[in-house]
mmCIF file of C-alpha atoms in Angstrom:
data_model
loop_
_atom_site.group_PDB
_atom_site.id
_atom_site.type_symbol
_atom_site.label_atom_id
_atom_site.label_comp_id
_atom_site.label_asym_id
_atom_site.label_seq_id
_atom_site.Cartn_x
_atom_site.Cartn_y
_atom_site.Cartn_z
ATOM 1 C CA MET A 1 -1.828 -67.894 -15.063
ATOM 2 C CA LYS A 2 0.474 -70.287 -16.853
ATOM 3 C CA ILE A 3 1.108 -69.983 -20.530
ATOM 4 C CA TYR A 4 2.777 -71.923 -23.266
ATOM 5 C CA ILE A 5 4.427 -69.921 -26.138
ATOM 6 C CA GLU A 6 4.918 -71.581 -29.587
ATOM 7 C CA ALA A 7 7.232 -69.390 -31.563
ATOM 8 C CA PHE A 8 7.535 -71.630 -34.724
ATOM 9 C CA SER A 9 7.440 -68.392 -36.809
ATOM 10 C CA GLY A 10 9.372 -66.109 -34.536
ATOM 11 C CA LEU A 11 8.458 -63.259 -32.238
ATOM 12 C CA SER A 12 7.733 -59.603 -32.569
ATOM 13 C CA GLY A 13 6.233 -56.908 -30.343
ATOM 14 C CA ASP A 14 2.946 -56.772 -32.348
ATOM 15 C CA MET A 15 2.678 -60.577 -32.402
ATOM 16 C CA PHE A 16 2.998 -60.636 -28.679
ATOM 17 C CA LEU A 17 0.593 -57.774 -28.139
ATOM 18 C CA SER A 18 -2.070 -59.234 -30.471
ATOM 19 C CA ALA A 19 -1.844 -62.718 -28.820
ATOM 20 C CA LEU A 20 -1.939 -61.392 -25.338
ATOM 21 C CA ALA A 21 -4.896 -59.116 -26.108
ATOM 22 C CA GLU A 22 -6.844 -62.171 -27.519
ATOM 23 C CA LEU A 23 -5.923 -64.268 -24.475
ATOM 24 C CA ALA A 24 -7.138 -61.433 -22.067
ATOM 25 C CA ASP A 25 -10.096 -60.457 -24.309
ATOM 26 C CA ALA A 26 -8.809 -56.887 -24.013
ATOM 27 C CA HIS A 27 -8.738 -55.540 -27.512
ATOM 28 C CA GLU A 28 -11.005 -52.623 -26.579
ATOM 29 C CA MET A 29 -8.905 -51.689 -23.573
ATOM 30 C CA LEU A 30 -5.881 -51.150 -25.854
ATOM 31 C CA LEU A 31 -7.707 -48.567 -28.009
ATOM 32 C CA SER A 32 -7.361 -46.034 -25.141
ATOM 33 C CA LEU A 33 -3.753 -46.814 -24.378
ATOM 34 C CA PRO A 34 -2.217 -43.953 -26.429
ATOM 35 C CA GLU A 35 -4.342 -41.454 -24.515
ATOM 36 C CA LYS A 36 -3.333 -43.092 -21.205
ATOM 37 C CA LEU A 37 0.316 -42.826 -22.186
ATOM 38 C CA ASN A 38 -0.056 -39.160 -23.350
ATOM 39 C CA LEU A 39 0.804 -39.997 -26.899
ATOM 40 C CA PRO A 40 -1.906 -38.162 -28.806
ATOM 41 C CA GLY A 41 -0.174 -38.768 -32.148
ATOM 42 C CA ALA A 42 -0.584 -42.550 -31.877
ATOM 43 C CA GLU A 43 -3.642 -44.602 -32.669
ATOM 44 C CA VAL A 44 -4.415 -48.251 -32.042
ATOM 45 C CA LYS A 45 -6.442 -50.133 -34.638
ATOM 46 C CA ILE A 46 -7.759 -53.708 -34.417
ATOM 47 C CA HIS A 47 -8.304 -55.680 -37.706
ATOM 48 C CA LYS A 48 -8.172 -59.253 -38.816
ATOM 49 C CA LEU A 49 -5.187 -60.853 -40.477
ATOM 50 C CA VAL A 50 -5.316 -64.313 -42.144
ATOM 51 C CA ARG A 51 -2.105 -66.325 -42.283
ATOM 52 C CA ASN A 52 -2.344 -69.671 -44.067
ATOM 53 C CA GLY A 53 -6.038 -69.998 -43.048
ATOM 54 C CA ILE A 54 -5.350 -68.996 -39.441
ATOM 55 C CA VAL A 55 -7.510 -65.872 -38.548
ATOM 56 C CA SER A 56 -6.403 -63.635 -35.686
ATOM 57 C CA GLN A 57 -7.163 -60.092 -34.543
ATOM 58 C CA HIS A 58 -4.148 -57.927 -35.122
ATOM 59 C CA VAL A 59 -3.268 -54.930 -32.976
ATOM 60 C CA LYS A 60 -1.686 -52.253 -35.135
ATOM 61 C CA VAL A 61 -0.158 -49.029 -33.778
ATOM 62 C CA ILE A 62 -0.294 -46.041 -36.150
ATOM 63 C CA ASP A 63 1.954 -43.067 -35.813
ATOM 64 C CA ASN A 64 -0.187 -40.159 -37.258
ATOM 65 C CA GLU A 65 2.565 -37.590 -36.545
ATOM 66 C CA ASN A 66 5.354 -39.651 -38.195
ATOM 67 C CA ASP A 67 7.369 -39.496 -35.030
ATOM 68 C CA ASN A 68 11.050 -40.253 -35.723
ATOM 69 C CA VAL A 69 12.549 -39.232 -32.427
ATOM 70 C CA HIS A 70 15.396 -41.317 -31.082
ATOM 71 C CA ARG A 71 14.777 -41.415 -27.420
ATOM 72 C CA HIS A 72 17.072 -42.269 -24.522
ATOM 73 C CA LEU A 73 15.982 -44.916 -22.013
ATOM 74 C CA SER A 74 15.323 -42.227 -19.544
ATOM 75 C CA GLU A 75 12.817 -40.476 -21.873
ATOM 76 C CA ILE A 76 10.988 -43.803 -22.473
ATOM 77 C CA ASN A 77 10.845 -44.470 -18.679
ATOM 78 C CA GLN A 78 9.316 -40.946 -18.298
ATOM 79 C CA ILE A 79 6.540 -41.952 -20.768
ATOM 80 C CA ILE A 80 5.922 -44.974 -18.666
ATOM 81 C CA ASP A 81 6.067 -43.167 -15.303
ATOM 82 C CA ASN A 82 3.581 -40.566 -16.496
ATOM 83 C CA GLY A 83 1.153 -43.084 -17.992
ATOM 84 C CA ASP A 84 -2.226 -43.913 -16.479
ATOM 85 C CA ILE A 85 -1.475 -47.732 -16.013
ATOM 86 C CA SER A 86 -0.947 -49.836 -12.895
ATOM 87 C CA LEU A 87 2.387 -49.726 -11.002
ATOM 88 C CA ASN A 88 3.182 -53.327 -11.798
ATOM 89 C CA SER A 89 2.651 -52.657 -15.502
ATOM 90 C CA LYS A 90 5.143 -49.874 -15.306
ATOM 91 C CA ILE A 91 7.676 -52.075 -13.512
ATOM 92 C CA ILE A 92 7.203 -54.796 -16.252
ATOM 93 C CA ALA A 93 7.575 -52.288 -19.110
ATOM 94 C CA LYS A 94 10.766 -50.767 -17.658
ATOM 95 C CA GLU A 95 12.203 -54.200 -17.202
ATOM 96 C CA ILE A 96 11.551 -55.076 -20.854
ATOM 97 C CA PHE A 97 13.104 -51.758 -22.052
ATOM 98 C CA ALA A 98 16.073 -52.379 -19.790
ATOM 99 C CA ILE A 99 16.636 -55.783 -21.349
ATOM 100 C CA ILE A 100 16.887 -54.113 -24.786
ATOM 101 C CA GLY A 101 18.995 -51.268 -23.451
ATOM 102 C CA GLU A 102 21.501 -53.560 -21.936
ATOM 103 C CA ALA A 103 21.832 -55.447 -25.127
ATOM 104 C CA GLU A 104 22.244 -52.305 -27.220
ATOM 105 C CA SER A 105 24.795 -50.936 -24.614
ATOM 106 C CA LYS A 106 26.895 -54.127 -24.998
ATOM 107 C CA MET A 107 26.698 -54.129 -28.787
ATOM 108 C CA HIS A 108 27.709 -50.453 -29.223
ATOM 109 C CA ASN A 109 29.949 -50.194 -26.144
ATOM 110 C CA ILE A 110 28.092 -47.194 -24.918
ATOM 111 C CA PRO A 111 26.727 -46.733 -21.352
ATOM 112 C CA ILE A 112 22.985 -47.643 -21.128
ATOM 113 C CA SER A 113 22.220 -44.043 -20.007
ATOM 114 C CA LYS A 114 23.531 -42.693 -23.260
ATOM 115 C CA ILE A 115 22.056 -45.197 -25.659
ATOM 116 C CA HIS A 116 19.822 -43.649 -28.355
ATOM 117 C CA PHE A 117 17.103 -46.165 -29.162
ATOM 118 C CA HIS A 118 16.386 -46.226 -32.969
ATOM 119 C CA GLU A 119 13.556 -48.661 -34.089
ATOM 120 C CA ILE A 120 12.785 -49.469 -30.407
ATOM 121 C CA SER A 121 11.940 -45.851 -29.578
ATOM 122 C CA ALA A 122 9.390 -45.439 -32.296
ATOM 123 C CA ILE A 123 5.791 -44.992 -31.093
ATOM 124 C CA ASP A 124 4.613 -48.419 -32.269
ATOM 125 C CA SER A 125 7.469 -50.253 -30.447
ATOM 126 C CA ILE A 126 6.762 -48.183 -27.274
ATOM 127 C CA ILE A 127 3.081 -49.033 -27.329
ATOM 128 C CA ASP A 128 3.736 -52.693 -28.273
ATOM 129 C CA ILE A 129 5.990 -53.122 -25.177
ATOM 130 C CA ILE A 130 3.908 -51.160 -22.710
ATOM 131 C CA GLY A 131 0.664 -52.728 -23.959
ATOM 132 C CA SER A 132 2.214 -56.170 -23.610
ATOM 133 C CA ALA A 133 3.251 -55.205 -19.984
ATOM 134 C CA VAL A 134 -0.165 -54.144 -19.119
ATOM 135 C CA LEU A 135 -1.590 -57.404 -20.487
ATOM 136 C CA ILE A 136 1.032 -59.579 -18.643
ATOM 137 C CA ASP A 137 -0.091 -57.777 -15.516
ATOM 138 C CA ARG A 138 -3.768 -58.173 -16.264
ATOM 139 C CA LEU A 139 -3.414 -61.957 -17.027
ATOM 140 C CA ARG A 140 -1.325 -62.316 -13.882
ATOM 141 C CA ILE A 141 1.165 -64.518 -15.756
ATOM 142 C CA LYS A 142 3.229 -66.237 -13.131
ATOM 143 C CA LYS A 143 4.872 -69.098 -15.087
ATOM 144 C CA SER A 144 5.699 -69.605 -18.821
ATOM 145 C CA TYR A 145 6.794 -72.385 -21.015
ATOM 146 C CA SER A 146 8.065 -71.983 -24.460
ATOM 147 C CA SER A 147 9.129 -73.944 -27.588
ATOM 148 C CA SER A 148 12.407 -73.289 -29.182
ATOM 149 C CA ILE A 149 12.467 -69.952 -31.179
ATOM 150 C CA CYS A 150 12.607 -69.753 -34.961
ATOM 151 C CA THR A 151 14.937 -66.821 -35.781
ATOM 152 C CA GLY A 152 15.013 -66.931 -39.578
ATOM 153 C CA TYR A 153 18.329 -66.289 -41.364
ATOM 154 C CA GLY A 154 20.031 -64.030 -43.932
ATOM 155 C CA PHE A 155 20.381 -60.238 -43.645
ATOM 156 C CA VAL A 156 18.142 -57.314 -42.767
ATOM 157 C CA ASN A 157 18.286 -53.521 -43.367
ATOM 158 C CA THR A 158 18.372 -51.371 -40.237
ATOM 159 C CA GLN A 159 19.306 -47.841 -39.358
ATOM 160 C CA HIS A 160 22.780 -49.172 -38.556
ATOM 161 C CA GLY A 161 23.031 -50.635 -42.067
ATOM 162 C CA VAL A 162 22.771 -54.272 -43.283
ATOM 163 C CA LEU A 163 22.947 -56.656 -40.375
ATOM 164 C CA PRO A 164 22.890 -60.410 -39.984
ATOM 165 C CA VAL A 165 19.772 -62.197 -38.806
ATOM 166 C CA PRO A 166 19.158 -62.274 -35.961
ATOM 167 C CA ALA A 167 20.433 -58.638 -35.539
ATOM 168 C CA PRO A 168 23.271 -58.315 -32.990
ATOM 169 C CA ALA A 169 21.097 -56.882 -30.160
ATOM 170 C CA THR A 170 18.443 -59.581 -30.793
ATOM 171 C CA ALA A 171 21.015 -62.232 -30.702
ATOM 172 C CA GLU A 172 22.408 -60.856 -27.382
ATOM 173 C CA ILE A 173 18.939 -60.961 -25.849
ATOM 174 C CA LEU A 174 18.409 -64.500 -27.045
ATOM 175 C CA ASN A 175 21.527 -65.803 -25.349
ATOM 176 C CA GLY A 176 20.665 -68.779 -23.150
ATOM 177 C CA ILE A 177 17.478 -69.386 -25.187
ATOM 178 C CA PRO A 178 17.173 -72.410 -27.539
ATOM 179 C CA THR A 179 16.760 -71.243 -31.151
ATOM 180 C CA TYR A 180 16.873 -72.540 -34.739
ATOM 181 C CA SER A 181 17.137 -70.870 -38.142
ATOM 182 C CA GLY A 182 14.068 -72.423 -39.864
ATOM 183 C CA LYS A 183 13.775 -73.088 -43.576
ATOM 184 C CA GLU A 184 12.878 -69.594 -44.815
ATOM 185 C CA GLU A 185 15.122 -66.519 -45.204
ATOM 186 C CA GLY A 186 14.116 -63.341 -43.388
ATOM 187 C CA GLU A 187 14.054 -61.758 -39.913
ATOM 188 C CA ARG A 188 11.661 -63.750 -37.617
ATOM 189 C CA VAL A 189 12.557 -62.258 -34.295
ATOM 190 C CA THR A 190 12.800 -58.560 -33.408
ATOM 191 C CA PRO A 191 14.471 -57.106 -30.316
ATOM 192 C CA THR A 192 11.056 -56.209 -28.944
ATOM 193 C CA GLY A 193 9.680 -59.756 -29.258
ATOM 194 C CA ALA A 194 12.969 -61.256 -27.855
ATOM 195 C CA ALA A 195 12.855 -58.872 -24.852
ATOM 196 C CA ILE A 196 9.202 -59.677 -23.958
ATOM 197 C CA LEU A 197 10.063 -63.418 -24.030
ATOM 198 C CA LYS A 198 13.183 -62.765 -22.044
ATOM 199 C CA TYR A 199 11.097 -60.922 -19.375
ATOM 200 C CA LEU A 200 8.701 -63.869 -19.226
ATOM 201 C CA ASN A 201 11.656 -66.103 -18.421
ATOM 202 C CA PRO A 202 10.061 -69.310 -19.863
ATOM 203 C CA ILE A 203 10.945 -72.932 -19.164
ATOM 204 C CA PHE A 204 11.871 -74.770 -22.360
ATOM 205 C CA LYS A 205 11.147 -78.256 -21.107
ATOM 206 C CA LEU A 206 7.313 -78.743 -21.389
ATOM 207 C CA PRO A 207 5.624 -81.008 -18.860
ATOM 208 C CA LYS A 208 2.329 -82.685 -19.714
ATOM 209 C CA ILE A 209 -0.223 -79.865 -20.101
ATOM 210 C CA ILE A 210 -3.946 -79.161 -20.546
ATOM 211 C CA ARG A 211 -4.667 -76.331 -22.915
ATOM 212 C CA LYS A 212 -7.492 -74.135 -21.657
ATOM 213 C CA LYS A 213 -7.454 -71.404 -24.301
ATOM 214 C CA THR A 214 -5.261 -71.059 -27.479
ATOM 215 C CA VAL A 215 -4.868 -67.769 -29.370
ATOM 216 C CA TYR A 216 -2.861 -66.481 -32.273
ATOM 217 C CA GLY A 217 -0.940 -63.167 -32.851
ATOM 218 C CA ALA A 218 -0.204 -62.611 -36.517
ATOM 219 C CA GLY A 219 2.742 -60.679 -37.851
ATOM 220 C CA GLU A 220 2.472 -58.406 -40.821
ATOM 221 C CA LYS A 221 5.262 -60.072 -42.798
ATOM 222 C CA ARG A 222 4.322 -62.889 -45.138
ATOM 223 C CA PHE A 223 6.173 -66.175 -45.224
ATOM 224 C CA LYS A 224 5.359 -69.524 -46.804
ATOM 225 C CA GLU A 225 4.732 -70.799 -43.280
ATOM 226 C CA PRO A 226 2.016 -69.173 -41.171
ATOM 227 C CA ASN A 227 3.588 -66.024 -39.605
ATOM 228 C CA VAL A 228 1.733 -66.275 -36.286
ATOM 229 C CA LEU A 229 2.666 -66.637 -32.572
ATOM 230 C CA ARG A 230 0.625 -69.155 -30.719
ATOM 231 C CA ILE A 231 0.053 -68.744 -26.994
ATOM 232 C CA SER A 232 -2.121 -71.120 -24.843
ATOM 233 C CA SER A 233 -3.188 -70.653 -21.208
ATOM 234 C CA ILE A 234 -2.529 -73.961 -19.645
ATOM 235 C CA GLU A 235 -2.729 -76.199 -16.656
ATOM 236 C CA THR A 236 -0.010 -78.676 -15.922
ATOM 237 C CA GLU A 237 -1.367 -82.133 -15.286
ATOM 238 C CA LEU A 238 -0.022 -81.866 -11.691
ATOM 239 C CA ASN A 239 1.483 -78.579 -10.575
ATOM 240 C CA ASN A 240 4.701 -80.018 -8.921
ATOM 241 C CA HIS A 241 4.402 -83.738 -8.780
ATOM 242 C CA SER A 242 7.113 -85.835 -7.040
ATOM 243 C CA SER A 243 7.649 -89.209 -5.582
ATOM 244 C CA LEU A 244 8.775 -89.273 -2.012
ATOM 245 C CA THR A 245 9.145 -91.668 0.843
ATOM 246 C CA VAL A 246 7.471 -91.697 4.309
ATOM 247 C CA ILE A 247 9.615 -93.167 7.198
ATOM 248 C CA GLU A 248 7.566 -94.171 10.235
ATOM 249 C CA CYS A 249 8.111 -95.616 13.723
ATOM 250 C CA ASN A 250 6.075 -96.275 16.799
ATOM 251 C CA MET A 251 7.523 -95.353 20.233
ATOM 252 C CA ASP A 252 6.105 -95.926 23.721
ATOM 253 C CA ASP A 253 9.275 -95.555 25.850
ATOM 254 C CA VAL A 254 10.741 -92.087 24.873
ATOM 255 C CA SER A 255 10.281 -88.829 26.712
ATOM 256 C CA SER A 256 8.702 -86.037 24.660
ATOM 257 C CA GLU A 257 11.682 -83.863 25.554
ATOM 258 C CA PHE A 258 13.892 -85.995 23.413
ATOM 259 C CA LEU A 259 11.604 -85.286 20.361
ATOM 260 C CA GLY A 260 11.750 -81.539 20.906
ATOM 261 C CA SER A 261 13.250 -78.737 18.877
ATOM 262 C CA ASP A 262 16.862 -80.105 18.752
ATOM 263 C CA PHE A 263 15.714 -83.491 17.435
ATOM 264 C CA GLN A 264 13.331 -81.712 14.933
ATOM 265 C CA GLN A 265 16.162 -79.411 13.703
ATOM 266 C CA THR A 266 18.346 -82.520 13.133
ATOM 267 C CA LEU A 267 15.633 -84.085 11.035
ATOM 268 C CA LEU A 268 15.367 -80.942 8.779
ATOM 269 C CA GLU A 269 19.102 -80.504 8.456
ATOM 270 C CA ASN A 270 19.366 -84.039 7.239
ATOM 271 C CA GLY A 271 16.889 -83.941 4.448
ATOM 272 C CA ALA A 272 13.385 -84.251 5.939
ATOM 273 C CA LYS A 273 10.936 -82.333 3.899
ATOM 274 C CA ASP A 274 8.311 -82.558 6.663
ATOM 275 C CA PHE A 275 7.513 -84.519 9.809
ATOM 276 C CA TYR A 276 4.754 -84.817 12.374
ATOM 277 C CA PHE A 277 3.903 -86.731 15.579
ATOM 278 C CA THR A 278 0.644 -88.504 16.181
ATOM 279 C CA GLN A 279 -0.654 -89.731 19.513
ATOM 280 C CA ILE A 280 -1.570 -93.389 19.218
ATOM 281 C CA GLN A 281 -2.595 -96.404 21.466
ATOM 282 C CA MET A 282 -0.216 -99.388 20.979
ATOM 283 C CA LYS A 283 -0.624 -102.948 21.992
ATOM 284 C CA LYS A 284 -1.615 -103.837 25.606
ATOM 285 C CA GLY A 285 -3.275 -100.431 25.747
ATOM 286 C CA ARG A 286 -0.038 -98.528 26.005
ATOM 287 C CA PRO A 287 -0.011 -94.860 24.934
ATOM 288 C CA GLY A 288 2.551 -94.097 22.329
ATOM 289 C CA ILE A 289 3.863 -91.738 19.600
ATOM 290 C CA LEU A 290 3.836 -92.196 15.798
ATOM 291 C CA LEU A 291 6.687 -90.325 14.075
ATOM 292 C CA SER A 292 6.077 -89.772 10.370
ATOM 293 C CA CYS A 293 8.919 -88.196 8.341
ATOM 294 C CA ILE A 294 8.790 -87.361 4.662
ATOM 295 C CA THR A 295 12.003 -87.380 2.639
ATOM 296 C CA SER A 296 13.309 -87.992 -0.954
ATOM 297 C CA ASN A 297 13.725 -91.531 -2.114
ATOM 298 C CA ASP A 298 17.478 -91.382 -2.121
ATOM 299 C CA ASN A 299 17.733 -90.150 1.454
ATOM 300 C CA VAL A 300 15.827 -93.011 3.181
ATOM 301 C CA LEU A 301 18.963 -94.767 4.672
ATOM 302 C CA LYS A 302 20.559 -91.565 5.946
ATOM 303 C CA LEU A 303 17.347 -90.390 7.765
ATOM 304 C CA SER A 304 16.374 -93.778 8.984
ATOM 305 C CA ASN A 305 19.790 -94.095 10.665
ATOM 306 C CA ILE A 306 19.260 -90.562 12.233
ATOM 307 C CA ILE A 307 15.962 -91.750 13.753
ATOM 308 C CA LEU A 308 17.446 -95.050 14.944
ATOM 309 C CA GLU A 309 20.376 -93.233 16.562
ATOM 310 C CA ASN A 310 18.414 -90.501 18.222
ATOM 311 C CA THR A 311 15.127 -92.173 19.505
ATOM 312 C CA SER A 312 14.254 -95.359 21.455
ATOM 313 C CA THR A 313 12.776 -97.216 18.422
ATOM 314 C CA ILE A 314 14.405 -100.425 17.314
ATOM 315 C CA GLY A 315 13.031 -100.366 13.824
ATOM 316 C CA VAL A 316 11.424 -98.168 11.123
ATOM 317 C CA ARG A 317 9.161 -98.819 8.169
ATOM 318 C CA TYR A 318 8.910 -96.824 4.940
ATOM 319 C CA TYR A 319 6.741 -96.651 1.871
ATOM 320 C CA ASN A 320 6.497 -94.531 -1.269
ATOM 321 C CA VAL A 321 3.996 -91.711 -1.682
ATOM 322 C CA HIS A 322 3.241 -89.077 -4.313
ATOM 323 C CA ARG A 323 3.016 -85.435 -3.693
ATOM 324 C CA ASN A 324 1.500 -82.588 -5.576
ATOM 325 C CA THR A 325 2.360 -79.107 -4.343
ATOM 326 C CA LEU A 326 1.223 -75.570 -5.335
ATOM 327 C CA ASP A 327 3.551 -73.275 -7.144
ATOM 328 C CA ARG A 328 5.231 -70.955 -4.691
ATOM 329 C CA GLU A 329 7.601 -68.036 -4.540
ATOM 330 C CA ILE A 330 9.238 -65.917 -1.851
ATOM 331 C CA LEU A 331 8.987 -62.083 -2.218
ATOM 332 C CA TRP A 332 10.239 -59.137 -0.108
ATOM 333 C CA VAL A 333 8.027 -56.414 1.063
ATOM 334 C CA GLU A 334 8.941 -53.056 2.800
ATOM 335 C CA THR A 335 7.114 -52.456 5.961
ATOM 336 C CA PRO A 336 7.416 -49.901 8.877
ATOM 337 C CA TYR A 337 9.320 -52.699 10.673
ATOM 338 C CA GLY A 338 11.721 -53.283 7.860
ATOM 339 C CA LYS A 339 11.901 -55.878 4.989
ATOM 340 C CA ILE A 340 9.888 -59.059 5.546
ATOM 341 C CA ARG A 341 9.670 -62.109 3.329
ATOM 342 C CA ILE A 342 6.288 -63.213 2.066
ATOM 343 C CA LYS A 343 5.450 -66.671 0.767
ATOM 344 C CA VAL A 344 3.057 -66.576 -2.262
ATOM 345 C CA VAL A 345 1.342 -69.803 -3.276
ATOM 346 C CA ILE A 346 -0.833 -70.050 -6.398
ATOM 347 C CA THR A 347 -3.755 -72.353 -6.642
ATOM 348 C CA PRO A 348 -4.469 -74.304 -9.865
ATOM 349 C CA SER A 349 -7.142 -71.757 -10.805
ATOM 350 C CA GLY A 350 -4.538 -68.899 -10.380
ATOM 351 C CA ILE A 351 -5.725 -67.474 -6.978
ATOM 352 C CA GLU A 352 -2.896 -66.225 -4.792
ATOM 353 C CA ARG A 353 -2.430 -66.786 -1.086
ATOM 354 C CA ARG A 354 0.188 -64.643 0.720
ATOM 355 C CA THR A 355 1.536 -65.230 4.281
ATOM 356 C CA TYR A 356 4.417 -63.712 6.065
ATOM 357 C CA GLU A 357 7.396 -65.991 6.872
ATOM 358 C CA TYR A 358 6.883 -66.981 10.485
ATOM 359 C CA GLU A 359 10.705 -66.659 11.364
ATOM 360 C CA ASP A 360 10.758 -63.033 10.186
ATOM 361 C CA LEU A 361 7.695 -62.099 12.346
ATOM 362 C CA ILE A 362 9.059 -63.894 15.341
ATOM 363 C CA LYS A 363 12.352 -61.890 14.995
ATOM 364 C CA ILE A 364 10.557 -58.555 14.804
ATOM 365 C CA SER A 365 8.198 -59.498 17.653
ATOM 366 C CA LYS A 366 11.080 -60.297 19.959
ATOM 367 C CA GLU A 367 13.278 -57.302 18.893
ATOM 368 C CA GLN A 368 10.495 -54.741 19.210
ATOM 369 C CA ASN A 369 8.410 -56.385 21.964
ATOM 370 C CA ILE A 370 5.324 -56.630 19.920
ATOM 371 C CA PRO A 371 2.825 -59.507 20.371
ATOM 372 C CA LEU A 372 2.949 -61.763 17.403
ATOM 373 C CA LEU A 373 -0.925 -61.442 16.735
ATOM 374 C CA VAL A 374 -0.821 -57.665 16.895
ATOM 375 C CA LEU A 375 2.136 -57.555 14.502
ATOM 376 C CA ASP A 376 0.493 -59.840 12.002
ATOM 377 C CA SER A 377 -2.677 -57.762 12.094
ATOM 378 C CA GLU A 378 -0.816 -54.457 11.579
ATOM 379 C CA LEU A 379 1.085 -55.784 8.625
ATOM 380 C CA GLU A 380 -1.941 -57.257 6.853
ATOM 381 C CA SER A 381 -2.272 -54.260 4.540
ATOM 382 C CA TYR A 382 1.233 -54.559 3.254
ATOM 383 C CA LYS A 383 1.071 -58.106 1.878
ATOM 384 C CA ASN A 384 -0.122 -57.085 -1.522
ATOM 385 C CA MET A 385 2.626 -54.476 -1.915
ATOM 386 C CA ALA A 386 5.199 -57.051 -2.829
ATOM 387 C CA SER A 387 5.491 -57.635 -6.595
ATOM 388 C CA TYR A 388 7.189 -60.425 -8.564
ATOM 389 C CA ASN A 389 9.966 -58.029 -9.147
ATOM 390 C CA ASP A 390 10.793 -58.291 -5.580
ATOM 391 C CA LYS A 391 11.867 -61.939 -5.478
ATOM 392 C CA VAL A 392 14.168 -63.133 -2.758
#
């Protein structure tokens, strides 16, 4: 899934959790989260909040035991590890807490292993982050876009005393992210909200999009402007649209040996994005070969010269084409034969297709004398073990 985040009123853990729960239609699932995390003193309640006429379901975590424990990161990770949630949800939650831990460590000049979390170690923050991780995994969010983030301005009371807005740890997490202060005083972004956003690693340049579903996650604070986070599931008009050039030539007087692997490697090394050969019948009934080579528009002269130098053709033609490609990523997966790369492509509807990189399979096949088809079959069950945290 692709999402668009509009943080015109800031970000917080409960705003993210509420919006993601609405997007996944998973409010009921969150009610059992305290039990799954072995936190019997916590309770999740769902109620409606209205902000400037915008009605949204709000997920509120209640601490019935008034837990004021200041936990280390290792203690929070233990809660995550012992939870009855998916492995990928655990990985996501740990990464979000690590983002906060690294910021706190830098601000206080204390090793991350010795950091005592304050507000972030409270039961509500723990469930906000883990619940958001569970929903990110459930929604299979693979790509995010975001507006600039409204931070607010002024000062805020914390357990460290009065601090500027955004608070130092929050400001550290927001490094590299476009922000603006807005027109109203107050804290608009919490460390939890900033860390969830940082994990999602959104793109801040929005292409043309088609909104599929739009939801709102309300914050409990009241401002003159609507204190809501808007998230939309989207489709981009074309996934990865680009303008390219096809270079072609007909040949009837060249040996196929001269068009073999060495020539093909030369094309790739000089900017060919793809190429193929087609058997054709030319004038006077002569059999021939059509070479079609796809490259970027600014590489036409260079690649044309390569073809003219290395084949028997005396001329090439070229024309512009448009290409739309699927989103793709390369992941690592551990197998009995060692680490292997997996190419993951995602269709417009969000379906994943996973295939091993051919070069990695060939290398193992030769080194261990295993037929390629046998190796591919034996490794089939390992394809889904690679997560998006194992990117090459």
